[in-house]
XYZ file of C-alpha atoms in Angstrom:
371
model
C 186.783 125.124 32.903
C 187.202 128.391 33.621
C 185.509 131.340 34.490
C 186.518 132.917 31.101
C 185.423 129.726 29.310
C 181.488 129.414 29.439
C 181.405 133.151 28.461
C 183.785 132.786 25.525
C 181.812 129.490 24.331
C 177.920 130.998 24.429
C 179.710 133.580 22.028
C 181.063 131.586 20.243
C 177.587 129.777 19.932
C 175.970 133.141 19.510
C 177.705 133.204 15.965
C 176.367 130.268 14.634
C 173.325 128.115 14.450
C 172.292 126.579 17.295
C 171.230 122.630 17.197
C 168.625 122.171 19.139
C 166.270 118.649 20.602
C 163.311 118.087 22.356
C 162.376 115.308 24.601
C 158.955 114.984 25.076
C 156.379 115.370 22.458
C 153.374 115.764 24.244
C 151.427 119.048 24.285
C 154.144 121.375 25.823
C 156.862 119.712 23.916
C 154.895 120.550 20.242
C 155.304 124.107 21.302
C 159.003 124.186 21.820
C 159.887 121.863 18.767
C 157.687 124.355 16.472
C 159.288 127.224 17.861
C 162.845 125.293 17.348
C 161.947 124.914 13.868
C 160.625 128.326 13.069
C 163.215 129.914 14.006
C 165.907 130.687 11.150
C 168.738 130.638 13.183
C 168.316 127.198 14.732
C 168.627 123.525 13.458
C 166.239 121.566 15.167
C 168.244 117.659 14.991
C 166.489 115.405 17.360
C 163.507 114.322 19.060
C 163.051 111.725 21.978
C 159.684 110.257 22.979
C 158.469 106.957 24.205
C 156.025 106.897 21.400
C 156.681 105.698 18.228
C 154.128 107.248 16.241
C 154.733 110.842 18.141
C 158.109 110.442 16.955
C 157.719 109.594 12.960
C 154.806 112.076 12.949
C 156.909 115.164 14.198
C 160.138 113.832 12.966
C 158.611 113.896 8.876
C 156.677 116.923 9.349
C 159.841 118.867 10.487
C 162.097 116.834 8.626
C 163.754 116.430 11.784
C 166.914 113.934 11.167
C 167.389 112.086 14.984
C 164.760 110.315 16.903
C 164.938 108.626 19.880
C 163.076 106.240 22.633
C 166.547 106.883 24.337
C 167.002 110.557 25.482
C 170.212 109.657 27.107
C 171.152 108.546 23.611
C 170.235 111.302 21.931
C 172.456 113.720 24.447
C 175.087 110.906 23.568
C 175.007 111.501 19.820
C 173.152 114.216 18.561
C 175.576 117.029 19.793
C 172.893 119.649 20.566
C 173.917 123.061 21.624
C 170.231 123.250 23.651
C 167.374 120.986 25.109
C 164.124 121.633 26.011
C 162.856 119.257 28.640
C 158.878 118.328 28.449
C 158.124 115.131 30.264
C 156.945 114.474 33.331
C 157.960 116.477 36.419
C 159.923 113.559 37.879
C 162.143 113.064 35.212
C 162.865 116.763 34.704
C 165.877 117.320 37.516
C 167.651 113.651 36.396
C 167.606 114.815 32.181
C 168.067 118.740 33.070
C 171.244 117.385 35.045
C 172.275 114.958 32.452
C 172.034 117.429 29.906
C 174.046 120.311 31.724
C 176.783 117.719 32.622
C 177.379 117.249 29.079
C 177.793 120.882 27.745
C 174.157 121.761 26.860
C 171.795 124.923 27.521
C 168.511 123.584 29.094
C 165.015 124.720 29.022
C 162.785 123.075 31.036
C 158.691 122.955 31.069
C 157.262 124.204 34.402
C 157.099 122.749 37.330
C 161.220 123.055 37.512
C 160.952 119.385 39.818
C 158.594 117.690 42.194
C 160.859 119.569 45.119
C 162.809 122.349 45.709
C 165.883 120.099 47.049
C 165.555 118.591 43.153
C 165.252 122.541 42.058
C 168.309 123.383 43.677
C 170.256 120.226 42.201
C 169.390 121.537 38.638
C 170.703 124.967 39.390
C 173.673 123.577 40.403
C 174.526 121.732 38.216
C 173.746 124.568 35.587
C 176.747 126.447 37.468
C 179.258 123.940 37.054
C 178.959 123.146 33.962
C 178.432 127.205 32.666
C 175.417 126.593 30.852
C 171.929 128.190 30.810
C 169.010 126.880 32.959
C 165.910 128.354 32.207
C 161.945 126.920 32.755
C 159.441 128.010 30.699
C 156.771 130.126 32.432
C 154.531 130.788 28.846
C 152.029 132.571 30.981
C 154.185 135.646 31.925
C 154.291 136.141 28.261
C 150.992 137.212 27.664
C 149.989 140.154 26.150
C 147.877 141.494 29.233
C 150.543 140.440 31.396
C 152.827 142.819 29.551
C 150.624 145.498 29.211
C 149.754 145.268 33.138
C 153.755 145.400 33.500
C 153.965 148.489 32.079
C 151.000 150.056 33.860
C 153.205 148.776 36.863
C 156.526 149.825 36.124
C 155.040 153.313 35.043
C 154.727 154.130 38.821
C 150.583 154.534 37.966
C 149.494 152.017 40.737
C 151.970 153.193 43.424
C 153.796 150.880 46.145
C 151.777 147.847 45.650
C 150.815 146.690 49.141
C 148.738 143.431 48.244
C 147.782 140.971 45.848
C 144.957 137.968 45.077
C 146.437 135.824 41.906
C 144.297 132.032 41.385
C 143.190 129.792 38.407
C 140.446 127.830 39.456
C 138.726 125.141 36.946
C 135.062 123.823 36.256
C 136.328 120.535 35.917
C 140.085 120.091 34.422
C 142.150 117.601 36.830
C 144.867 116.274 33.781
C 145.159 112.626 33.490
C 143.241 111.112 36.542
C 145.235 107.895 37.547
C 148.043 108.715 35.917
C 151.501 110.342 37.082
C 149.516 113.890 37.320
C 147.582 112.706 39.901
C 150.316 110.718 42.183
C 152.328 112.231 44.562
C 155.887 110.984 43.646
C 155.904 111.666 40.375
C 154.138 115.072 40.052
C 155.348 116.725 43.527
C 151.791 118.091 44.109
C 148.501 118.565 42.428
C 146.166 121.738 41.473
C 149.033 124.503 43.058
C 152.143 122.862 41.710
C 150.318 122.207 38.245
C 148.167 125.567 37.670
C 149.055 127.608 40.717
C 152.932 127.829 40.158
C 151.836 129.489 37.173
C 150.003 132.314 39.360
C 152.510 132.394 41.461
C 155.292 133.054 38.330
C 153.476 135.742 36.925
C 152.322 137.823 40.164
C 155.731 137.775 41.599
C 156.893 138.805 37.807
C 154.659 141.815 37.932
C 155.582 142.753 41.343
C 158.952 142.986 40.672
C 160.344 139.848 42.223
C 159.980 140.679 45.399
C 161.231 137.786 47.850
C 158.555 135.393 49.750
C 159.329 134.732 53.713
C 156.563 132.930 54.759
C 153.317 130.668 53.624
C 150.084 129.585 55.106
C 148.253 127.161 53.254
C 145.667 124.970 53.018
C 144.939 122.021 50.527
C 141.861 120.127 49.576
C 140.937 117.009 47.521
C 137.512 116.423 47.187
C 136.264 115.823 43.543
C 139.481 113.756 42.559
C 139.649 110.797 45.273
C 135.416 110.344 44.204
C 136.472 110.127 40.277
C 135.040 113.861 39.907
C 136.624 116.835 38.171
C 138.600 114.972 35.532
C 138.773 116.672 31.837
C 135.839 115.069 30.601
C 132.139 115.338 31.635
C 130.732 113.076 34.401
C 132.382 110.460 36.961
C 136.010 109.074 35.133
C 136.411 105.989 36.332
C 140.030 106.065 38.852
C 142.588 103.249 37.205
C 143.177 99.926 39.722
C 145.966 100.833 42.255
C 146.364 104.309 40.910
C 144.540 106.721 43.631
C 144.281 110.422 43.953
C 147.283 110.872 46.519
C 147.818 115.308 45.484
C 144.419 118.027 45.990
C 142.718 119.833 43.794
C 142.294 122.620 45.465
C 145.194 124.833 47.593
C 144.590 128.092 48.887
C 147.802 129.888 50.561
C 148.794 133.573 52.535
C 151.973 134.499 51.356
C 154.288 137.212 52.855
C 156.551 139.540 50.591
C 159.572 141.185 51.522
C 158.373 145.019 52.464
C 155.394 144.333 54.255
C 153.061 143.293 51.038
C 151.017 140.026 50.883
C 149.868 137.842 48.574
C 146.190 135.310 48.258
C 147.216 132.812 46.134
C 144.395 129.786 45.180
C 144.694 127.086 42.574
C 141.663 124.460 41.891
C 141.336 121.681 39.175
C 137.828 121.226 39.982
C 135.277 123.157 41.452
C 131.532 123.828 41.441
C 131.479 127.076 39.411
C 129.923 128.079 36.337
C 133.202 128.592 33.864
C 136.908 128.198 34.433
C 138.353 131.930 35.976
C 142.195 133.120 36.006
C 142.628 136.128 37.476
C 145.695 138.998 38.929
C 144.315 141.577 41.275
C 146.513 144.115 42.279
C 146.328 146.609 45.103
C 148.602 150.021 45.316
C 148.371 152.898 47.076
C 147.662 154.895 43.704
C 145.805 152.545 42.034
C 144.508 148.930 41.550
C 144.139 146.824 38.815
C 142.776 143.249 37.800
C 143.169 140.965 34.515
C 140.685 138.123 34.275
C 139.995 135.359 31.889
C 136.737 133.632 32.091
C 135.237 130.556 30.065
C 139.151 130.238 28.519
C 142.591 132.162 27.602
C 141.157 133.936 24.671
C 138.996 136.163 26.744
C 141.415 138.278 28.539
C 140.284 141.437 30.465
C 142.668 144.402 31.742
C 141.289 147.011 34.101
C 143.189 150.062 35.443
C 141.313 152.294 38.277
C 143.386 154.938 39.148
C 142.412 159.258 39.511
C 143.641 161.787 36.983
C 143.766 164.693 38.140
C 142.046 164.244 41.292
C 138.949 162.586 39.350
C 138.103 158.827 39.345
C 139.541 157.130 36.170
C 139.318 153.667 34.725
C 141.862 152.851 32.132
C 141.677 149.988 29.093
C 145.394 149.171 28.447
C 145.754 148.153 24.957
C 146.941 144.390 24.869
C 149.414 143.335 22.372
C 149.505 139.658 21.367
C 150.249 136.944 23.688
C 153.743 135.409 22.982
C 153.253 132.092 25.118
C 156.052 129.307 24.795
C 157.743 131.020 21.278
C 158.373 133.922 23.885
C 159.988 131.810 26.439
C 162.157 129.677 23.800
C 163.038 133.014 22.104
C 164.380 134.889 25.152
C 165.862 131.147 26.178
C 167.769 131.046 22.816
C 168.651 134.894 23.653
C 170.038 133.860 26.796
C 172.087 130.943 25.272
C 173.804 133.402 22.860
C 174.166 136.165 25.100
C 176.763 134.219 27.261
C 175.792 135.140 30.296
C 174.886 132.307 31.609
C 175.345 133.336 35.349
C 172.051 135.408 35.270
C 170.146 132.437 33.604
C 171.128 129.343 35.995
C 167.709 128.510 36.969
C 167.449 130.411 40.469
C 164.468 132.666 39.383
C 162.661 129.070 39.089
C 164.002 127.696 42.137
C 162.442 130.386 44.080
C 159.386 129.740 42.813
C 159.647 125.542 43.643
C 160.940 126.606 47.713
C 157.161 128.589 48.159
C 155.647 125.959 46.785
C 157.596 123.481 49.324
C 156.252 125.934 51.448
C 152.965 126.284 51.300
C 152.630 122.372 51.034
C 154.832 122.279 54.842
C 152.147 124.693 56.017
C 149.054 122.677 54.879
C 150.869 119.352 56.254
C 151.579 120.893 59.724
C 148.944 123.711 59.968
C 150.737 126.672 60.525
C 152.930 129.368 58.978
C 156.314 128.120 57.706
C 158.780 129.909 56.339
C 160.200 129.914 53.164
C 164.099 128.622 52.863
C 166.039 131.692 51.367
């Protein structure tokens, strides 16, 4: 292929409708498959699950002509033009890679892959084959996150010098004794599920800048006792499945320019409602959004000085755009062919701190994080 080719074929795909599966039809995959089919420009032609009643249930109510236990199948035969990847973290590098190597644009649910080596394998093999790689960060698309953006990029807060970012639950650990909760096949627990997310959208609002170094810490104290699963109570732990991730990680990042970053992700914890929260620190300004009790209740707080006299601002919020904003600007990326500025890399920075921060709780020290 060459370099003329990938180009010339995403605009050539840009003129038509795109066809477009899912694999996965839990939760996150719902999301993407109702965005695929609201959107007039796509064709949304297969679906791939394990379950058979996940499958005839979506398939009818989207009239949705392929379905498939066999994802490698439906890559085989249902000539897609784009993916979206929603299983599993394990299985998200081997199907991303799969996918890429035969001519389709992949979006993949967050975490990118257990490990940044996997990360890395995904990008690529988004480069050779001139397709996009994207992972869906829905959080970054809220409408506080915006707002606070602009605030940002409006110069209002000044050089921002440091940062505290963390979603910590009551009691939320997802799936106890099943592949959430074991080390192979999730890569990590509370910061790779939750915290990546913090991570995403701090960096995002800083600007990108780069991380060089982590110190971390990780706990597991509610999850190996049966504690701090979704429901109420003790859950009782499945034979032979234990907690092997934590569900708690606290971590000091450093940020290219001298700026730092407190970064803390819990599943479970003894306080009295769920909290998500982005502080922000500049030498003209700070400025915090907060959810408490759940995502609905979003609060955005600029404190600045106008004309030399204390001021706190009230951003007006517009609405959240959440995974229809990530498929959107995914399916803008696909038709803008330029796929070399979509190959996954933003992600993969995000998967080597994470690599990080878990070297720095394993040996107890700083590490740094692999450029």
């Amino acid at each position: 292929m060459t370099a003329a080719a990938p180009q010339a074929a995403a605009q050539q795909e840009g003129a038509r409708r795109l066809r477009a599966g899912v694999i996965g039809l839990g939760w996150a995959g719902q999301q993407h498959l109702a965005a695929y089919a609201a959107d007039p420009a796509v064709d949304l032609v297969a679906l791939s699950a394990m379950e058979e009643h996940l499958l005839e249930r979506f398939g009818e109510e989207h009239r949705v002509p392929g379905r498939y236990r066999d994802w490698r199948q439906m890559l085989a035969e249902a000539e897609l033009d784009v993916v979206s990847i929603a299983t599993p973290t394990f299985l998200h590098a081997e199907m991303a890679i799969a996918a890429l190597e035969a001519g389709v644009h992949v979006l993949t649910e967050k975490p990118m892959a257990q490990t940044g080596e996997a990360a890395a394998s995904m990008v690529e093999a988004a480069r050779r084959a001139g397709r996009v790689l994207e992972v869906s960060f829905n959080h970054r698309r809220r409408g506080d996150v915006t707002a606070l953006k602009t605030v940002i990029d409006s110069g209002v807060l000044g050089d921002i010098y440091y940062a505290k970012t963390g979603w910590i639950r009551r009691q939320g650990i997802p799936g106890l004794g099943t592949w959430f909760t074991k080390a192979e096949s999730a890569g990590g627990g509370a910061m790779m599920d939750i915290g990546i997310h913090m991570l995403d959208m701090t960096l995002h609002l800083l600007g990108e800048p780069g991380v060089t170094a982590a110190s971390a810490m990780t706990h597991a104290e509610f999850g190996p006792r049966g504690r701090g699963g979704s429901g109420f109570g003790v859950s009782q732990l499945e034979d032979g499945a234990p907690f092997e991730v934590e569900d708690l990680a606290t971590a000091f990042l450093r940020l290219d320019g001298g700026a730092t970053m407190l970064l803390e992700s819990s599943w479970a914890q003894w306080i009295p409602e769920d909290l998500c929260y982005v502080t922000l620190y500049g030498a003209d300004g700070g400025a915090t959004i907060e959810w408490a009790g759940g995502p609905g209740n979003h609060r955005i707080t600029v404190w600045t000085e106008v004309e030399g006299i204390p001021a706190e601002l009230s951003p007006q919020v517009g609405e959240d755009r959440g995974h229809a904003g990530a498929i959107a600007e995914f399916l803008q990326a696909v038709r803008s062919g330029d796929v070399a500025a979509h190959d996954g890399s933003l992600a993969l920075r995000r998967a080597r701190v994470i690599d990080a921060c878990y070297a720095s709780a394993a040996a107890g020290a700083e590490v740094a994080v692999e450029g």
